[in-house]
Short mmCIF file of C-alpha atoms in Angstrom, two decimals:
data_model
loop_
_atom_site.label_atom_id
_atom_site.label_comp_id
_atom_site.label_asym_id
_atom_site.label_seq_id
_atom_site.Cartn_x
_atom_site.Cartn_y
_atom_site.Cartn_z
CA MET A 1 0.00 0.00 0.00
CA SER A 2 1.29 3.47 -0.86
CA ALA A 3 2.04 6.04 1.88
CA LYS A 4 -0.80 8.20 0.62
CA ASN A 5 -3.31 5.37 0.90
CA LYS A 6 -2.01 4.46 4.37
CA ARG A 7 -2.69 8.01 5.49
CA VAL A 8 -6.18 7.85 3.99
CA SER A 9 -6.80 4.54 5.79
CA GLN A 10 -5.53 5.87 9.13
CA THR A 11 -7.60 9.04 8.83
CA MET A 12 -10.79 7.04 8.23
CA THR A 13 -10.05 4.64 11.10
CA HIS A 14 -9.45 7.48 13.54
CA GLY A 15 -12.61 9.19 12.37
CA LEU A 16 -14.65 6.09 13.17
CA ILE A 17 -13.19 5.32 16.58
CA LEU A 18 -12.06 8.58 18.14
CA LYS A 19 -14.21 11.28 16.58
CA PRO A 20 -17.93 10.46 16.85
CA ALA A 21 -18.79 14.07 16.03
CA VAL A 22 -17.41 13.73 12.49
CA PRO A 23 -20.21 11.48 11.13
CA LEU A 24 -22.82 13.76 12.67
CA LEU A 25 -21.23 16.82 11.08
CA ALA A 26 -21.02 15.02 7.74
CA LEU A 27 -24.67 13.98 8.08
CA LEU A 28 -25.74 17.58 8.50
CA THR A 29 -23.55 19.11 5.80
CA GLY A 30 -23.07 16.24 3.35
CA CYS A 31 -19.65 15.16 2.04
CA THR A 32 -17.97 12.91 -0.47
CA LEU A 33 -15.68 10.40 1.18
CA GLY A 34 -12.64 8.92 -0.48
CA PRO A 35 -9.73 10.54 -2.34
CA ASP A 36 -10.42 13.01 -5.14
CA PHE A 37 -8.73 11.78 -8.30
CA VAL A 38 -5.67 13.72 -9.42
CA GLN A 39 -4.39 13.23 -12.96
CA PRO A 40 -0.88 11.69 -12.91
CA GLU A 41 1.87 14.19 -13.53
CA ALA A 42 3.17 14.31 -17.11
CA PRO A 43 6.80 13.25 -17.66
CA LYS A 44 9.30 16.10 -17.58
CA GLN A 45 11.97 14.48 -19.76
CA ALA A 46 12.91 16.32 -22.93
CA GLY A 47 13.39 13.34 -25.23
CA TYR A 48 12.79 9.62 -25.68
CA SER A 49 16.35 8.29 -25.44
CA GLN A 50 19.28 8.97 -23.16
CA THR A 51 21.51 10.04 -26.03
CA GLY A 52 18.93 12.48 -27.38
CA ASP A 53 16.54 12.19 -30.29
CA GLN A 54 17.97 12.52 -33.77
CA THR A 55 16.23 15.19 -35.85
CA ASP A 56 17.09 13.76 -39.29
CA THR A 57 17.94 10.43 -40.86
CA LEU A 58 20.32 9.80 -43.72
CA ALA A 59 18.95 10.66 -47.15
CA ALA A 60 18.50 7.02 -48.10
CA GLY A 61 16.78 6.47 -51.42
CA GLY A 62 16.91 10.21 -51.95
CA ILE A 63 14.71 10.87 -48.90
CA ALA A 64 15.86 12.05 -45.48
CA GLN A 65 13.19 11.92 -42.80
CA HIS A 66 12.97 14.98 -40.55
CA PHE A 67 11.36 14.69 -37.11
CA GLN A 68 9.50 17.89 -36.20
CA LYS A 69 9.72 18.10 -32.42
CA GLY A 70 6.42 19.24 -30.94
CA GLY A 71 4.59 18.82 -34.26
CA LYS A 72 0.97 17.69 -34.47
CA ILE A 73 -0.03 14.51 -36.28
CA SER A 74 -2.89 14.92 -38.74
CA ALA A 75 -5.97 12.75 -38.35
CA ASP A 76 -5.57 11.11 -41.75
CA TRP A 77 -1.82 10.73 -41.40
CA TRP A 78 -1.67 7.82 -43.85
CA GLN A 79 -2.36 10.29 -46.67
CA LEU A 80 1.27 11.36 -46.30
CA PHE A 81 2.11 8.18 -48.25
CA LYS A 82 0.25 9.81 -51.19
CA SER A 83 -1.58 6.72 -52.40
CA ALA A 84 -5.26 6.90 -53.34
CA ALA A 85 -5.49 3.09 -53.22
CA LEU A 86 -4.08 3.03 -49.69
CA ASP A 87 -6.45 5.77 -48.55
CA LYS A 88 -9.39 3.85 -50.01
CA VAL A 89 -8.64 0.58 -48.22
CA VAL A 90 -8.02 2.35 -44.89
CA LYS A 91 -11.41 4.05 -45.10
CA ALA A 92 -13.04 0.74 -46.04
CA ALA A 93 -11.52 -0.86 -42.94
CA ILE A 94 -12.69 1.97 -40.69
CA THR A 95 -16.22 1.63 -42.05
CA ASN A 96 -16.53 -2.16 -42.01
CA ASN A 97 -14.11 -3.59 -39.43
CA LEU A 98 -16.01 -5.79 -36.99
CA SER A 99 -13.62 -5.37 -34.07
CA LEU A 100 -14.05 -1.60 -34.29
CA GLN A 101 -17.82 -2.01 -34.45
CA ALA A 102 -17.70 -4.23 -31.36
CA ALA A 103 -15.62 -1.63 -29.51
CA GLN A 104 -18.11 1.06 -30.49
CA ALA A 105 -20.96 -1.12 -29.18
CA ASN A 106 -19.11 -1.52 -25.88
CA LEU A 107 -18.79 2.26 -25.71
CA ARG A 108 -22.51 2.73 -26.28
CA GLN A 109 -23.24 0.11 -23.62
CA SER A 110 -21.06 1.96 -21.10
CA GLN A 111 -22.80 5.22 -21.98
CA ALA A 112 -26.20 3.61 -21.33
CA THR A 113 -24.94 2.16 -18.04
CA LEU A 114 -23.76 5.62 -16.99
CA GLN A 115 -27.12 7.17 -17.84
CA ALA A 116 -28.78 4.46 -15.75
CA GLY A 117 -26.41 5.29 -12.90
CA TYR A 118 -27.48 8.94 -12.91
CA GLY A 119 -30.96 7.78 -11.90
CA ILE A 120 -29.78 7.32 -8.32
CA PHE A 121 -29.82 11.10 -7.87
CA PHE A 122 -33.57 11.30 -8.47
CA PRO A 123 -36.51 10.14 -6.34
CA GLN A 124 -37.84 6.73 -7.27
CA VAL A 125 -41.60 6.84 -7.95
CA ASP A 126 -43.74 3.71 -8.30
CA ILE A 127 -47.45 3.03 -8.51
CA GLY A 128 -49.20 -0.19 -7.62
CA PHE A 129 -52.66 -1.69 -7.68
CA THR A 130 -53.50 -4.63 -5.38
CA PRO A 131 -56.86 -6.41 -5.54
CA VAL A 132 -57.34 -8.84 -2.62
CA ARG A 133 -60.16 -11.20 -1.67
CA GLN A 134 -59.89 -12.31 1.92
CA ARG A 135 -61.78 -13.90 4.79
CA PHE A 136 -61.87 -12.11 8.13
CA SER A 137 -62.76 -14.01 11.30
CA PRO A 138 -63.64 -11.88 14.38
CA ALA A 139 -63.31 -15.02 16.50
CA ARG A 140 -59.60 -14.28 16.71
CA PHE A 141 -60.49 -11.32 18.85
CA GLY A 142 -63.06 -13.14 21.02
CA SER A 143 -66.07 -11.96 19.07
CA ALA A 144 -68.96 -14.24 18.22
CA THR A 145 -69.61 -12.34 15.00
CA LYS A 146 -69.75 -14.54 11.95
CA ALA A 147 -66.72 -14.55 9.69
CA SER A 148 -67.01 -12.46 6.56
CA VAL A 149 -65.49 -12.68 3.12
CA PHE A 150 -64.86 -9.47 1.22
CA ASN A 151 -62.80 -7.81 -1.49
CA LEU A 152 -60.24 -5.10 -0.81
CA TYR A 153 -58.84 -2.91 -3.56
CA THR A 154 -55.77 -0.76 -2.97
CA ILE A 155 -54.07 1.67 -5.30
CA SER A 156 -51.11 3.74 -4.14
CA SER A 157 -48.01 5.55 -5.31
CA THR A 158 -44.71 5.46 -3.46
CA VAL A 159 -41.85 7.94 -3.55
CA SER A 160 -38.49 6.93 -2.10
CA TYR A 161 -35.17 8.73 -2.01
CA THR A 162 -31.78 7.75 -0.64
CA LEU A 163 -29.80 10.63 0.83
CA ASP A 164 -26.24 10.43 -0.47
CA VAL A 165 -24.87 11.98 2.71
CA PHE A 166 -21.41 10.43 2.49
CA GLY A 167 -21.03 10.46 -1.28
CA GLY A 168 -21.04 6.73 -1.91
CA GLU A 169 -23.49 7.07 -4.78
CA ARG A 170 -21.61 10.03 -6.22
CA ARG A 171 -18.38 8.04 -6.14
CA GLY A 172 -20.20 5.13 -7.78
CA VAL A 173 -21.32 7.34 -10.65
CA GLU A 174 -17.83 8.82 -10.85
CA SER A 175 -16.53 5.29 -11.33
CA LEU A 176 -19.11 4.70 -14.07
CA GLU A 177 -17.98 7.88 -15.81
CA ALA A 178 -14.41 6.60 -15.72
CA GLN A 179 -15.59 3.23 -17.05
CA GLN A 180 -17.17 5.05 -19.97
CA ASP A 181 -13.83 6.78 -20.58
CA ILE A 182 -12.13 3.38 -20.59
CA GLN A 183 -14.44 2.12 -23.33
CA HIS A 184 -14.02 5.38 -25.25
CA TYR A 185 -10.24 5.07 -25.27
CA THR A 186 -10.46 1.33 -25.98
CA ALA A 187 -12.47 2.14 -29.11
CA LEU A 188 -9.86 4.71 -30.10
CA ALA A 189 -7.06 2.19 -29.49
CA THR A 190 -8.89 -0.29 -31.71
CA TYR A 191 -9.23 2.39 -34.38
CA LEU A 192 -5.53 3.24 -34.12
CA SER A 193 -4.44 -0.39 -34.26
CA LEU A 194 -6.74 -1.02 -37.22
CA THR A 195 -5.31 1.81 -39.32
CA GLY A 196 -1.75 0.69 -38.60
CA ASN A 197 -2.48 -2.96 -39.35
CA ILE A 198 -4.29 -2.35 -42.63
CA ILE A 199 -1.53 -0.05 -43.90
CA ASN A 200 1.21 -2.50 -42.90
CA THR A 201 -0.73 -5.30 -44.59
CA VAL A 202 -0.86 -3.40 -47.88
CA ILE A 203 2.85 -2.53 -47.64
CA ALA A 204 3.74 -6.14 -46.84
CA GLY A 205 1.67 -7.36 -49.79
CA ALA A 206 3.48 -4.97 -52.13
CA ALA A 207 6.87 -6.09 -50.79
CA TYR A 208 6.05 -9.81 -51.06
CA GLN A 209 4.79 -9.38 -54.63
CA ALA A 210 7.99 -7.56 -55.63
CA GLU A 211 10.14 -10.22 -53.94
CA ILE A 212 8.22 -12.97 -55.73
CA GLU A 213 8.84 -11.31 -59.10
CA ALA A 214 12.55 -10.85 -58.37
CA THR A 215 12.85 -14.41 -57.08
CA GLN A 216 11.15 -15.79 -60.18
CA GLN A 217 13.59 -13.87 -62.37
CA LEU A 218 16.45 -15.29 -60.31
CA ILE A 219 15.08 -18.81 -60.84
CA ASP A 220 14.88 -18.22 -64.59
CA ILE A 221 18.50 -17.02 -64.61
CA LEU A 222 19.72 -20.08 -62.70
CA ASN A 223 17.84 -22.43 -65.06
CA LYS A 224 19.60 -20.82 -68.02
CA GLN A 225 22.95 -21.08 -66.21
CA ILE A 226 22.33 -24.77 -65.58
CA GLU A 227 21.45 -25.39 -69.24
CA ILE A 228 24.66 -23.76 -70.42
CA THR A 229 26.79 -25.46 -67.76
CA VAL A 230 25.38 -28.89 -68.71
CA LEU A 231 26.48 -28.25 -72.30
CA GLN A 232 29.93 -27.27 -71.03
CA VAL A 233 30.12 -30.48 -68.97
CA GLN A 234 29.20 -32.50 -72.05
CA ALA A 235 31.92 -30.68 -73.97
CA GLY A 236 34.38 -31.48 -71.19
CA THR A 237 35.24 -27.86 -70.45
CA VAL A 238 33.90 -27.73 -66.85
CA PRO A 239 33.50 -30.37 -64.13
CA TYR A 240 30.09 -31.81 -63.30
CA VAL A 241 30.32 -30.39 -59.79
CA SER A 242 29.56 -26.95 -61.29
CA VAL A 243 26.14 -28.23 -62.35
CA LEU A 244 25.51 -29.67 -58.91
CA SER A 245 26.44 -26.37 -57.26
CA LEU A 246 24.03 -24.43 -59.49
CA ARG A 247 21.24 -26.94 -58.92
CA SER A 248 21.75 -26.62 -55.17
CA GLN A 249 21.38 -22.84 -55.43
CA LEU A 250 18.28 -23.26 -57.60
CA SER A 251 16.64 -25.65 -55.14
CA ALA A 252 17.24 -23.28 -52.23
CA ILE A 253 15.75 -20.33 -54.11
CA GLN A 254 12.83 -22.41 -55.41
CA ALA A 255 12.10 -23.44 -51.82
CA SER A 256 11.83 -19.79 -50.80
CA LEU A 257 9.23 -19.01 -53.46
CA PRO A 258 6.26 -20.93 -51.93
CA ALA A 259 7.05 -19.34 -48.56
CA LEU A 260 6.85 -15.88 -50.14
CA GLN A 261 3.63 -16.78 -51.90
CA GLN A 262 2.19 -18.02 -48.60
CA LYS A 263 3.12 -14.73 -46.91
CA LEU A 264 1.46 -12.82 -49.75
CA ASN A 265 -1.69 -14.93 -49.42
CA GLN A 266 -1.76 -14.37 -45.66
CA ALA A 267 -1.39 -10.61 -46.15
CA GLU A 268 -4.28 -10.62 -48.63
CA HIS A 269 -6.46 -12.73 -46.32
CA LEU A 270 -5.65 -10.46 -43.36
CA GLN A 271 -6.55 -7.46 -45.49
CA ALA A 272 -9.96 -9.04 -46.14
CA SER A 273 -10.47 -9.72 -42.44
CA LEU A 274 -9.59 -6.15 -41.48
CA VAL A 275 -12.23 -4.77 -43.86
CA GLY A 276 -14.86 -7.13 -42.46
CA LYS A 277 -14.90 -9.59 -45.37
CA THR A 278 -13.98 -13.21 -45.95
CA PRO A 279 -11.08 -13.87 -48.36
CA ALA A 280 -13.59 -15.06 -50.98
CA GLU A 281 -15.56 -11.81 -50.73
CA TRP A 282 -12.65 -9.38 -50.96
CA THR A 283 -10.48 -8.39 -53.90
CA PRO A 284 -7.14 -7.41 -52.34
CA VAL A 285 -5.87 -3.90 -52.91
CA SER A 286 -2.45 -4.37 -54.44
CA LEU A 287 0.08 -1.72 -55.31
CA LYS A 288 3.79 -1.40 -55.90
CA LEU A 289 6.22 0.04 -53.38
CA SER A 290 7.15 2.61 -56.01
CA GLU A 291 3.57 3.93 -55.81
CA LEU A 292 4.10 4.93 -52.17
CA THR A 293 5.87 8.08 -51.02
CA LEU A 294 7.93 7.87 -47.85
CA PRO A 295 6.90 10.77 -45.56
CA SER A 296 9.84 13.13 -45.20
CA ASP A 297 8.46 15.40 -42.44
CA ILE A 298 7.15 13.50 -39.41
CA PRO A 299 5.66 15.29 -36.38
CA LEU A 300 7.32 14.13 -33.16
CA SER A 301 5.20 14.76 -30.08
CA LEU A 302 6.88 15.96 -26.92
CA PRO A 303 7.04 13.37 -24.11
CA SER A 304 4.69 15.50 -21.99
CA GLU A 305 2.14 15.42 -24.84
CA LEU A 306 2.43 11.70 -25.52
CA VAL A 307 0.55 10.75 -22.34
CA ARG A 308 -2.45 12.80 -23.58
CA GLN A 309 -2.35 11.26 -27.08
CA ARG A 310 -1.93 7.52 -26.59
CA PRO A 311 -5.32 5.82 -26.11
CA ASP A 312 -3.74 3.00 -24.10
CA ILE A 313 -2.26 5.49 -21.62
CA LEU A 314 -5.53 7.39 -21.34
CA SER A 315 -7.42 4.11 -20.84
CA ALA A 316 -5.03 3.13 -18.03
CA GLU A 317 -5.53 6.57 -16.49
CA ALA A 318 -9.32 6.16 -16.68
CA GLN A 319 -8.98 2.77 -14.96
CA LEU A 320 -6.97 4.47 -12.23
CA HIS A 321 -9.73 7.08 -11.87
CA SER A 322 -12.40 4.37 -11.63
CA ASP A 323 -10.48 2.52 -8.93
CA SER A 324 -9.92 5.77 -7.03
CA ALA A 325 -13.67 6.39 -7.01
CA LYS A 326 -14.30 2.84 -5.78
CA ILE A 327 -12.25 3.66 -2.68
CA GLY A 328 -14.88 6.30 -1.92
CA VAL A 329 -17.67 3.78 -2.48
CA ALA A 330 -16.06 1.30 -0.10
CA THR A 331 -15.38 4.04 2.47
CA ALA A 332 -18.96 5.31 2.38
CA SER A 333 -20.23 1.79 3.06
CA LEU A 334 -18.70 2.09 6.57
CA PHE A 335 -21.04 4.98 7.36
CA PRO A 336 -24.81 5.19 7.89
CA THR A 337 -27.32 5.05 5.05
CA ILE A 338 -30.39 7.26 5.23
CA SER A 339 -33.47 6.92 3.07
CA LEU A 340 -36.89 8.57 3.03
CA SER A 341 -40.14 7.24 1.62
CA ALA A 342 -43.74 8.35 1.37
CA SER A 343 -46.85 6.76 -0.07
CA TYR A 344 -50.35 7.94 -0.84
CA GLY A 345 -53.32 6.04 -2.19
CA TYR A 346 -56.82 4.70 -1.74
CA ASN A 347 -58.38 1.44 -0.67
CA ASN A 348 -61.95 0.27 -0.51
CA THR A 349 -63.97 -2.90 -0.53
CA SER A 350 -65.74 -1.61 -3.61
CA LEU A 351 -63.84 -0.96 -6.78
CA ALA A 352 -66.44 1.62 -7.82
CA ASP A 353 -65.92 3.58 -4.60
CA LEU A 354 -62.13 3.25 -4.60
CA PHE A 355 -61.42 6.97 -4.93
CA VAL A 356 -63.88 8.35 -2.37
CA ASN A 357 -62.30 10.73 0.13
CA ASN A 358 -62.74 8.57 3.18
CA GLY A 359 -60.79 5.77 1.49
CA ASN A 360 -57.48 7.56 1.19
CA ILE A 361 -54.37 6.21 2.90
CA TRP A 362 -50.87 7.60 3.33
CA ALA A 363 -47.61 6.88 5.06
CA MET A 364 -44.25 8.54 5.59
CA ALA A 365 -41.11 6.81 6.79
CA GLY A 366 -37.43 7.33 7.26
CA ASN A 367 -34.71 4.74 7.54
CA PHE A 368 -31.34 5.12 9.23
CA ALA A 369 -28.94 2.18 9.18
CA GLN A 370 -25.43 2.16 10.64
CA PRO A 371 -23.21 -0.87 10.01
CA LEU A 372 -22.05 -2.30 13.33
CA PHE A 373 -20.61 -5.74 12.69
CA HIS A 374 -20.12 -7.47 9.35
CA GLY A 375 -17.28 -9.79 10.23
CA GLY A 376 -14.69 -7.41 8.76
CA THR A 377 -16.29 -7.51 5.30
CA LEU A 378 -16.71 -3.76 4.89
CA TRP A 379 -13.26 -2.94 6.25
CA TYR A 380 -11.53 -5.48 4.03
CA ASN A 381 -13.58 -4.38 1.01
CA ARG A 382 -12.09 -0.94 1.49
CA LYS A 383 -8.60 -2.39 1.94
CA ALA A 384 -9.09 -4.35 -1.29
CA ALA A 385 -10.14 -1.14 -3.06
CA LEU A 386 -6.94 0.56 -1.87
CA GLU A 387 -4.80 -2.32 -3.12
CA THR A 388 -6.65 -2.34 -6.44
CA TYR A 389 -5.82 1.34 -6.83
CA ASP A 390 -2.13 0.65 -6.13
CA HIS A 391 -2.21 -2.12 -8.75
CA SER A 392 -3.76 0.21 -11.33
CA LEU A 393 -1.21 2.91 -10.51
CA SER A 394 1.67 0.50 -11.17
CA SER A 395 -0.05 -0.69 -14.36
CA TYR A 396 -0.48 2.90 -15.52
CA ARG A 397 3.20 3.65 -14.97
CA GLN A 398 4.17 0.51 -16.89
CA VAL A 399 1.93 1.47 -19.82
CA VAL A 400 3.63 4.89 -19.94
CA ILE A 401 7.10 3.30 -19.84
CA SER A 402 6.14 0.83 -22.60
CA ALA A 403 4.81 3.69 -24.74
CA PHE A 404 8.05 5.63 -24.38
CA GLU A 405 10.00 2.47 -25.18
CA GLN A 406 7.95 1.97 -28.35
CA VAL A 407 8.59 5.53 -29.54
CA ALA A 408 12.32 5.24 -28.78
CA ASP A 409 12.49 1.90 -30.61
CA THR A 410 10.80 3.19 -33.75
CA LEU A 411 12.92 6.36 -33.84
CA LYS A 412 16.09 4.25 -33.67
CA ALA A 413 14.65 1.79 -36.18
CA LEU A 414 14.09 4.58 -38.71
CA GLU A 415 17.61 5.86 -38.12
CA HIS A 416 19.06 2.39 -38.72
CA ASP A 417 16.70 1.68 -41.64
CA ALA A 418 18.09 4.72 -43.44
CA GLN A 419 21.65 3.51 -42.83
CA ILE A 420 20.84 0.01 -44.09
CA GLN A 421 18.95 1.34 -47.10
CA THR A 422 21.91 3.55 -47.99
CA ALA A 423 24.23 0.53 -47.93
CA GLN A 424 21.78 -1.67 -49.84
CA GLN A 425 21.23 1.07 -52.39
CA GLN A 426 24.99 1.27 -52.97
CA ALA A 427 25.10 -2.50 -53.37
CA LEU A 428 22.21 -2.38 -55.82
CA GLN A 429 23.77 0.44 -57.83
CA THR A 430 27.10 -1.41 -57.93
CA SER A 431 25.51 -4.64 -59.13
CA GLU A 432 23.40 -2.71 -61.66
CA GLU A 433 26.52 -1.00 -62.98
CA ALA A 434 28.30 -4.35 -63.18
CA LEU A 435 25.35 -5.79 -65.09
CA GLY A 436 25.50 -2.94 -67.59
CA ILE A 437 29.22 -3.47 -68.14
CA ILE A 438 28.93 -7.25 -68.52
CA ASN A 439 26.11 -6.84 -71.03
CA ALA A 440 28.21 -4.42 -73.07
CA ASN A 441 31.15 -6.84 -72.96
CA TYR A 442 28.87 -9.67 -74.04
CA GLN A 443 27.64 -7.64 -77.01
CA ALA A 444 31.28 -7.00 -77.90
CA GLY A 445 32.05 -10.71 -77.66
CA LEU A 446 34.46 -10.28 -74.76
CA VAL A 447 32.61 -12.53 -72.28
CA ASN A 448 30.29 -15.50 -72.56
CA TYR A 449 26.61 -15.58 -71.69
CA LEU A 450 27.20 -17.61 -68.54
CA GLN A 451 29.13 -14.68 -67.06
CA VAL A 452 26.20 -12.37 -67.89
CA LEU A 453 23.82 -14.68 -66.09
CA SER A 454 26.08 -14.82 -63.04
CA VAL A 455 26.21 -11.01 -62.72
CA ASN A 456 22.46 -10.77 -63.35
CA SER A 457 21.89 -13.26 -60.53
CA GLN A 458 23.88 -11.05 -58.16
CA TYR A 459 21.85 -8.04 -59.28
CA GLN A 460 18.53 -9.79 -58.54
CA GLN A 461 19.75 -10.79 -55.08
CA ALA A 462 20.77 -7.18 -54.36
CA ARG A 463 17.36 -6.04 -55.61
CA ILE A 464 15.55 -8.41 -53.23
CA ALA A 465 17.60 -7.15 -50.28
CA TYR A 466 16.83 -3.54 -51.24
CA LEU A 467 13.09 -4.24 -51.52
CA GLN A 468 13.12 -5.77 -48.05
CA ILE A 469 14.72 -2.76 -46.35
CA LEU A 470 12.53 -0.35 -48.32
CA ALA A 471 9.39 -2.12 -47.07
CA GLN A 472 10.83 -2.18 -43.55
CA ARG A 473 11.39 1.57 -43.66
CA PHE A 474 7.80 2.14 -44.74
CA GLN A 475 6.48 -0.10 -41.97
CA ASP A 476 8.67 1.47 -39.28
CA THR A 477 7.35 4.87 -40.37
CA VAL A 478 3.83 3.55 -39.83
CA GLY A 479 4.97 2.21 -36.48
CA LEU A 480 6.14 5.66 -35.38
CA PHE A 481 2.79 7.24 -36.23
CA ILE A 482 1.04 4.53 -34.21
CA ALA A 483 3.48 4.87 -31.30
CA LEU A 484 2.77 8.61 -31.17
CA GLY A 485 -0.99 8.08 -30.95
CA GLY A 486 -1.95 8.38 -34.59
CA GLY A 487 -3.57 11.82 -34.49
CA TRP A 488 -6.92 10.50 -33.20
CA ASN A 489 -7.42 13.66 -31.12
CA THR A 490 -7.87 15.83 -34.18
CA GLU A 491 -11.49 16.27 -35.22
CA PRO A 492 -11.88 13.91 -38.22
CA ALA A 493 -10.39 10.90 -36.40
CA VAL A 494 -12.48 11.52 -33.28
CA GLU A 495 -15.65 11.57 -35.36
CA LYS A 496 -14.73 8.26 -36.98
CA ALA A 497 -14.12 6.53 -33.65
CA LYS A 498 -17.36 7.69 -32.01
#
């Protein structure tokens, strides 16, 4: 238990045992027991890593990414990739995704539960009608009068109201309000995750398709190399082991092709699922990596702003608020409950004469109940509420730490992606230049076709490696937008998540 909660516990215990005037004063003036929720303090650190946040990456592929410290992320941030096809599939997912629809339904349910909770602040009014046929025997009272059978009709309305003297009901509604916030931020987190997943799925599909094409070209090259090498073996100019070596390379590359095709199929099937369709119902949106533009200017939220932008952090904060309010509910249960009720109506043995003046009935009552002994249940319920709050506080802090870790990871990933892409681009350019030279030499009759195929094979392998890092850079850029909260708090995104 935290020191703060221990002080709260000690204060309440002393109030119960040593200060009998306190409940009476609270009864007369009204109060709200339990701690008032205070929003956790925002982090004061300036950056996300100990060594400082880099402001620019290398200009890999002709594009250097600049991180605008303190910048605001737009709601439709994926439009920075400048692809109409990508924008279309994201909007289709937002409209049709079933997980998002379920989260929205949970939000509406919590809103309805909250509205129901507000009813506790109003008098409860009921009306009832009771027709009774009964036998009355005066013999019970020593009378010799003959027993009689008669009808009795009663209609009455009752008004009851519970005085929330110690704020237990108010804290209960406060907890419901926080529960609504939890569902609200859960829906936003689902929205954020959905946009990131659908974009990454499209990027992955484009990368797998490009790798499949490059791998198929590599297979064709190796088949031609094998054909020529077999002829050379038959002519006795090269050993047979050269054929075996090429066939081994071919088998390894051929084995990678079905795996790539399987990954492409899975990406297409996941795309269908994210837009609320079965694979048979959905025509995958496919594009080439060259059709995407890597965002060059990326807003980088300040650490103090991140805790107000990440839905998972805000959801954890709302859970902390709910558990704080439940401490007040448990504390109020240690104190008296006071309720008032009144009823007014009519009864008569004749239904036709039910509303005559001399048949009216009324009653007024008050109820005061002070818990005395419950076997420690109420006290331990409050202790459990305090421990639950401590648990939620630790969970909140861990969520914040994990969020900062995610931002730091993606920033470093983009920095390293640019470095790797620069190296892979140099390798690709070198192999492309070598391919141009070997083709020119072949046309001049200076080299044989087998040498051309060998250089072409190296070029295709360099191309595959470059495609992989290019796709990774795109996906890590998406990851940074998601890690920063995805711009949901700007108006268009909020409207979509409601």
